[in-house]
Amino acid sequence: MNPADTAVDLPDPDLIQVQTMDEITVKFAGDSGDGIQLAGQKFALLASAAGETVRTLPDYPAEIRSPAGSLGGVSGFQVRTGSAGIYTAGDRIDLLVAMNPAALRSNLGAVKANGIIILDESAFTAANLAKADFSGNPLEDGSLRDYRVFPVPIGKLTRGALKSLGLSNKQTSRSRNFFALGLICWLFPRPPAAVEAWIAQRFAATPELAKANHLAFHAGWSYGETAEYFVNPVRVAVDPQRRTAGVYRFVTGNAALARGLVQSARRAGLSLFLGGYPITPATEVMQEIGRYRDPDVRMFQAEDEIAAIGSAIGAAFAGALGATSTSGPGLSLMGEFLNLAVIAELPLVVIDVQRAGPSTGIPTKSEQADLLQALHGRHGESPLPVLATAMPADCFDTVVEASRIALRYMTPVVVLSDLSLAGSAEVWREPTLDELPEFTVHRAAASADFQPYRRDPETLARPWAVPGDPGMEHVVGGLEKAIDSGAVCYQPENHAAMVQLRHDKVAGIAREYPASTVHGDADARLLLLGWGSSFGPIREATDQLRRHGHSVACLHLRHLNPLPRDLGELLKRHRAVLVIENNSGQLWQLLRAEYLLDLQRLNKVQGTAFRIAEIADAAASLLETLA
Amino acid sequence: MNPADTAVDLPDPDLIQVQTMDEITVKFAGDSGDGIQLAGQKFALLASAAGETVRTLPDYPAEIRSPAGSLGGVSGFQVRTGSAGIYTAGDRIDLLVAMNPAALRSNLGAVKANGIIILDESAFTAANLAKADFSGNPLEDGSLRDYRVFPVPIGKLTRGALKSLGLSNKQTSRSRNFFALGLICWLFPRPPAAVEAWIAQRFAATPELAKANHLAFHAGWSYGETAEYFVNPVRVAVDPQRRTAGVYRFVTGNAALARGLVQSARRAGLSLFLGGYPITPATEVMQEIGRYRDPDVRMFQAEDEIAAIGSAIGAAFAGALGATSTSGPGLSLMGEFLNLAVIAELPLVVIDVQRAGPSTGIPTKSEQADLLQALHGRHGESPLPVLATAMPADCFDTVVEASRIALRYMTPVVVLSDLSLAGSAEVWREPTLDELPEFTVHRAAASADFQPYRRDPETLARPWAVPGDPGMEHVVGGLEKAIDSGAVCYQPENHAAMVQLRHDKVAGIAREYPASTVHGDADARLLLLGWGSSFGPIREATDQLRRHGHSVACLHLRHLNPLPRDLGELLKRHRAVLVIENNSGQLWQLLRAEYLLDLQRLNKVQGTAFRIAEIADAAASLLETLA
Amino acid sequence: MNPTTVAPITAAEPPTAPSRTDFLSKSTPRWCPGCGCFGVLKSLTATYAGLGMPRERLVTISGIGCTSRLPYYTATYGFHTLHGRAPTVALGVKLANPELSVWVISGDGDALAIGANHTLHLLRRNPDIKMLLLNNQIYGLTKGQASPTSPRGMVTRSTPYGVPDTPINPVNLALAAGATFVARVADTDGAMMEEVFAAAHAHRGVAFVEVMLNCVTFHDGAYAKITDHETRDDYALAMRPGQPLLYGKQQRKALVADHGRILALPLGDAEAVPEQALRHDPQSADTGLAQQLALMGPPDLPCALGIFRQVQAPVYGLDPKHDQEA
Amino acid sequence: MNPTTVAPITAAEPPTAPSRTDFLSKSTPRWCPGCGCFGVLKSLTATYAGLGMPRERLVTISGIGCTSRLPYYTATYGFHTLHGRAPTVALGVKLANPELSVWVISGDGDALAIGANHTLHLLRRNPDIKMLLLNNQIYGLTKGQASPTSPRGMVTRSTPYGVPDTPINPVNLALAAGATFVARVADTDGAMMEEVFAAAHAHRGVAFVEVMLNCVTFHDGAYAKITDHETRDDYALAMRPGQPLLYGKQQRKALVADHGRILALPLGDAEAVPEQALRHDPQSADTGLAQQLALMGPPDLPCALGIFRQVQAPVYGLDPKHDQEA
Ligand SMILES: Cc1ncc(C[n+]2csc(CCOP(=O)(O)OP(=O)(O)O)c2C)c(N)n1
Ligand SMILES: Cc1ncc(C[n+]2csc(CCOP(=O)(O)OP(=O)(O)O)c2C)c(N)n1
Ligand code: SF4
Ligand code: SF4
Ligand SMILES: [Mg+2]
Ligand SMILES: [Mg+2]
């Protein structure tokens, strides 16, 4: 290590030596009014356009806006770009762009030793320093000596660049993000023309703003070129990826969930109905669906979560694919209705974008702790399938699979996503409708002996006769049903048989799963097992460990109920299994009960995803004990 | 076996030979308008007054009244009376009193072969037979030949006895239950004077009714004495039981739950607040509490279950013992608020009188299938203690224990009872307040450094400072709290630590449990393990098997979370453990996960409790496989 | 003429028209003998038969309660949902398929205790859904607890010392929620029920009908003054659009307003109805008078029956993305 | 005189009296700069200081929303409960200890979407609880979705094609629920807020106060006509008990009723207020006029501010078993 003595004095010669990197993690951070998300997203898109694999993670301030410059108001956008093998937005930051002292303070801990920090020195005023709880000025007191710091008077330079426009200070300061983007685009480098064209288009409605942002961007770019700080642009080494033809989009987990619902309904030839109620971090799912102008894609903002799921059940009864999206507190309100959907056997997709609990908990932090609730959060014996999403684009595939199951088995399905997937994005080619799996829809045909609970012998699904279908009028409801006829029935043996049938129907879904695929050697000493958003760090940790010669494999579960039929056998093949979850061990507990296996576990309940290193370290120590 | 050829012709001589019985199960059954419950209860009270041990089980018609005489309208009351070792109202009926054909049809299956059936032959009209789906008349077609049937024209005789009163047919028919009671009281025999005095008192407000019932009762008694049917009264052999001095009451499970809450609050020196909403089979808990005139015992009928628990949490915040009572559908609505109570750490008792689910299910049938919901029916990591009641009077003790834990650990506690305990009754001496365990109440004393989340080092309970206490003003809520200060805190390590603290607090409760006591030999080959209302049949099955020389013991869990610390060791002492539940194996699943033991299970999800024989048979077969 | 009975629709129907029994299911209703629900079932199925809609396009949706059992006894599609939640399911059904005629059947506990929020939002949104509130002022199914419409002081199993609060007046609440069709009928008056149910169906938008329902088992006689033959002339007033508000034997009492308060004015035998007598205008933009009429009742004034309000407003669920009306 | 400002209580307080800051906690409010909540916090704490009650007997209870953060910034006991559920917790607190002064702070989504049922039942029961509804016509905390008070047609994040339904008028709903004290104030008028909050406290029974709240971030200017210096004379009318309902520059417009409809009557410069001008009577048994005033607003009529209704009724929670009043 060769830390600069005082970061301020001189550009560090090391910079030149890291000009070509396998991958790099860049974080943009600033006040929530600083346009950080926009700049970060654009940077990510440019990287993606260059053929790089890109992972991003936004980082919003706590739920109510804090005063400008305060720690509570810091917004961030982290981008990791490199070759195909990357799956997370990065454990630690290589390059931090900090637009004010608060942004610096909040992110400093995550910057790598010797990492690069570009900061807007104009914002390091006494007032801002105080708001960020700095007693001194870190630019002067040597506290940043372990980093390579490049102070740039972004505010001042932006004002200068925009002088001709005669704007107020407040107005010019809104373009600081474009200055920063310009500088970073020079550094990497990204083609400025593309950005300039985009600016012109995006701000077409406000030519003044377009002009300002253009000038700021250009000033940033030129600064990179002329300032002596930066000697050479950085290049990220990329394995050129062959991409299938198609439309590629930069998609967040929530947008992918919404899109997955829409395309599932289309694939099944049904209309989609989503009843929703706003809640962080699920709101965007509902909002995305609300934007469709397609009359067969309907979003209803209900008065609460109970009405949201109730309306979705009504729509399912009437022949639509019913859906609702919420987070933990909403799911806690939906238990009674979910139970009705179980007994009424209607196709419904319930999306829970998990956040840190219990109760209101930490609405802006991530967690995977609603698994047991999804399985058991209803009175009585009430089985239903539960699936989990692993990556932003996987949100689409998982929701398609959930919709397929809901329709094929006439059952509500819970999909667990989480906050860390909700807003993070990746570039993704959407499958065409034809490329989606086939959907079975059990629409009943009228016949003299139609019975609303007479089951398909294979799937045990009941037929779906919907209002409007003549000759099949019937009443469904929450009271126990007689086998076949579906009439209200209080008879003891019938109840026992129905409990068993509902169980068997859900258990039977596992028959259709593809074989579980372990990544790595099938007989590795250690298997890392995960579900949900811990996919990325587990996968990278596995690859890292394997590169270091360890006998490690990983397996990720999409289907949490019923569990894959080959899972028990698979787990027994390894000397040890480490179950990795952002909760206190919920899947671990399920697997113990299911297989009576003494599995290891790694849990983190801190509102943040695992870092790759945390997993790799834990796995390495575990491997040592096995030796 | 010596079945009468035709039951109608002649009284069966066997009757004489069974005159002294160890125990007997009598069932009164008739139309819901027939006063069956009243007659049955009185009979049970008389038996209890005679020093017998009495168990009762009512049996109400489905929730909406059916036409008189129909199968849906049958109401029943089963009484089992004998010596101390009986714990259920009996698997099968020795003596059925059937007031109409529907009552006969509904209960016939439960009458022992060669059992006695006394029936009101006046009610066996063609119309009534048709309503009960009889094609012929069972009194005539020989279909009752396996029973000893005594047709008595109760209706006609009652009318005759009441002729002098000049009442309408409808009015006289209301006294038929007293005729039946008189006959049964002669048969056993019970002192008629006591009943006559009770009639006079109970119907004091309506002298005409008092007179009619007195006459009917007397006519029934005389009929027993004069009719040639019954040669000798039946005597039940009783081990004379020494009863401690005190007030004895005939108490249902629901009444005991209510009383337990009231006495807990009194013992703790607090006021009780129960917020409730009617729901079968929990409504009586709320209604019982509503009857108190004590200003420190308050019942609030809320607009729904959410408001019910919300108000209870508010009351707990304000210094009362908060409580709510509901059944499964209500519990499904309370998840979000239960979570708030977990994070706000307030003392709250939530009673779930379980019924058959899922969804509306079978509201008038029993089940024990809300255990996993009680444990996991909330988002996030949200631990809380769960207790279960075993017998009607045990409902009192369990609620006292739950209240003690709620206050000592500052936590919500869920108590699981069920429909089969809700209405069944036993004679019970209520402990005096002094006899109740001691209660710890963590009321905070003002001090300069008061902190609302600084914990008691032993219990980890936080102090309880309530509005009105000067100098300790603070805000609680559902957002994650900082350790000690209780301020809102989004910090990752703090969140992890709080999740752990909440877990440890609940886990720590098990330290204080008394040692688990196995009934029977500690090293029996087979252990029968149960929880909740399956206590009675498990206990009797164990005793029966032991009498037959089998190596069986039983253990019943009151504390379901946390589990007793000695449980794991205990389970390992037996060759096999059979977990017996009225669900699909919820405790079984928990124990597998906890101890990694391959336990056996016996499950029944038919809306009715286990019969003793079902358990004894299953255990006996299991023992055979162990041999 | 009996003021609580209005002339039924008498247009002769062709012999092939569907009959009431075509809309009755095979299940035998399991209400207490004498329960007011029987009359409602009869009128509702008669109404269904008269709509000229095929059975399969009707959907009867209820919550939980005695009254909410009704869907089992109709031969339409039905959904016996959860306590208080029928409006939410109904809205989903209607939005998913606007071609359906959707009827919500609810009780006073169902619609006004646990479900009042959904009722309120259903009414304010104005979808084309019909909601019947069968108000027996008691929780029947759970055996006799106070409901939000139980009168102050009433002793029930849950209020041994009397109901401690002020009941909700369902019609008044529906008016405040902005419901575009609001009516009240008695379970004893089949003809008026049929007329009002048919009008509700014809109305484009949400329709709310309170049915005063007698629970023989737990609150018998709650509406006796209004429905009993001997007293109903003096306590029931059938409102007719454009007509003066008259009641009493031979319609010899008129309602008048005095400084905003409603009073009864007895009329002489042959006296003409005076100018100042209030006239019924269900289409008034202003709900003030309707709300006053809703609150009226024995002992001082008659209970108003019929349609309180019927106005046009944008209908919810005609997709706002495509239909500029909404 | 400024019609939206009324004279504050001016009785001089002894120097030792508690001051507003005694009721402010040490936490720094985290609302957007310029949010209307700051003004409410100021007026509420000033009111608290003036009640003569010790801090520990005050309890501030909220749901979830930007506005529901308020309890953290007071130095009273507080409970930041669940979305929509504050009234239920408040009722439990009050019933458990009637000595406490209990204040519910709620937002329009909180109190009128998910929580409208609890709001309704709180108001109809009439416990001695004070509820402030901070109505910004938007979901602030979740970043800008439509709420039940968002005007028809408004474009929000959840209604890209405009709000498709009719908003709830909170004052009208509270009146229909039978609330015994109902008022409306603007977040910009500290003096009126303090006066009305103090009157709410003094009222024996439930008090409901709608605060028209500006959300600078997601719905700025929602009440601009009513609160802006240039327009407020013409669009805000401060009601005063017993006084005629006047507004406009120099109070030269009067409200009159014409066949039950409310109209504005311009008055000449020196013209006396005519007889027919409506007078404000918050104690009227009849809520008809109050409901009409509640519904009034720009562009045709002014928005009424102040106390709409203040009547006495049995107070809930004085145990009916012991207190024959309730
Ligand atoms: C969530 C839930 N809570 C409570 C109940 C129990 N319950 C069933 S019906 C009912 C009230 C019935 O009253 P009402 O709606 O007036 O119907 P009625 O029986 O009088 O027709 C209640 C409390 C339930 N089924 N579900
Ligand atoms: C059960 C539940 N559903 C949804 C949310 C998300 N949520 C928080 S505040 C809010 C609405 C806020 O609107 P409003 O009550 O008007 O308060 P404001 O922020 O505008 O003050 C919502 C939907 C939640 N916290 N809990
Ligand atoms: S209890 Fe009342 S409402 Fe229910 S069925 Fe019987 S009479 Fe009808
Ligand atoms: S979003 Fe609106 S309501 Fe929320 S703090 Fe900001 S200005 Fe206030
Ligand atoms: Mg009712
Ligand atoms: Mg709001």
XYZ file of C-alpha atoms and ligand atoms in Angstrom, chain B residues 64-65, chain C residues 30-37 65-67 136 138-141 143 213-219, ligand 3:
34
model
C -77.834 -20.202 11.676
C -80.942 -21.700 13.144
C -81.321 -21.799 6.901
C -82.593 -18.648 8.528
C -84.785 -18.721 11.655
C -88.426 -19.160 10.781
C -89.884 -15.684 10.451
C -86.562 -13.970 9.704
C -86.872 -10.915 7.505
C -84.295 -12.378 5.152
C -73.490 -12.761 8.854
C -76.946 -14.313 8.759
C -77.904 -11.948 5.999
C -81.386 -5.718 11.815
C -77.827 -6.553 15.805
C -75.193 -9.192 15.171
C -77.393 -12.147 14.344
C -74.923 -14.828 13.362
C -75.964 -14.535 18.602
C -84.777 -6.120 8.574
C -86.469 -7.861 11.446
C -84.416 -10.377 13.410
C -87.034 -12.457 15.151
C -84.494 -14.142 17.372
C -82.300 -11.401 18.752
C -84.064 -8.105 18.185
S -80.708 -14.748 14.070
Fe -82.024 -13.082 13.326
S -81.116 -12.396 11.407
Fe -80.225 -14.411 11.906
S -81.508 -15.877 10.773
Fe -82.334 -15.689 12.857
S -83.898 -14.081 12.697
Fe -82.628 -13.936 10.871
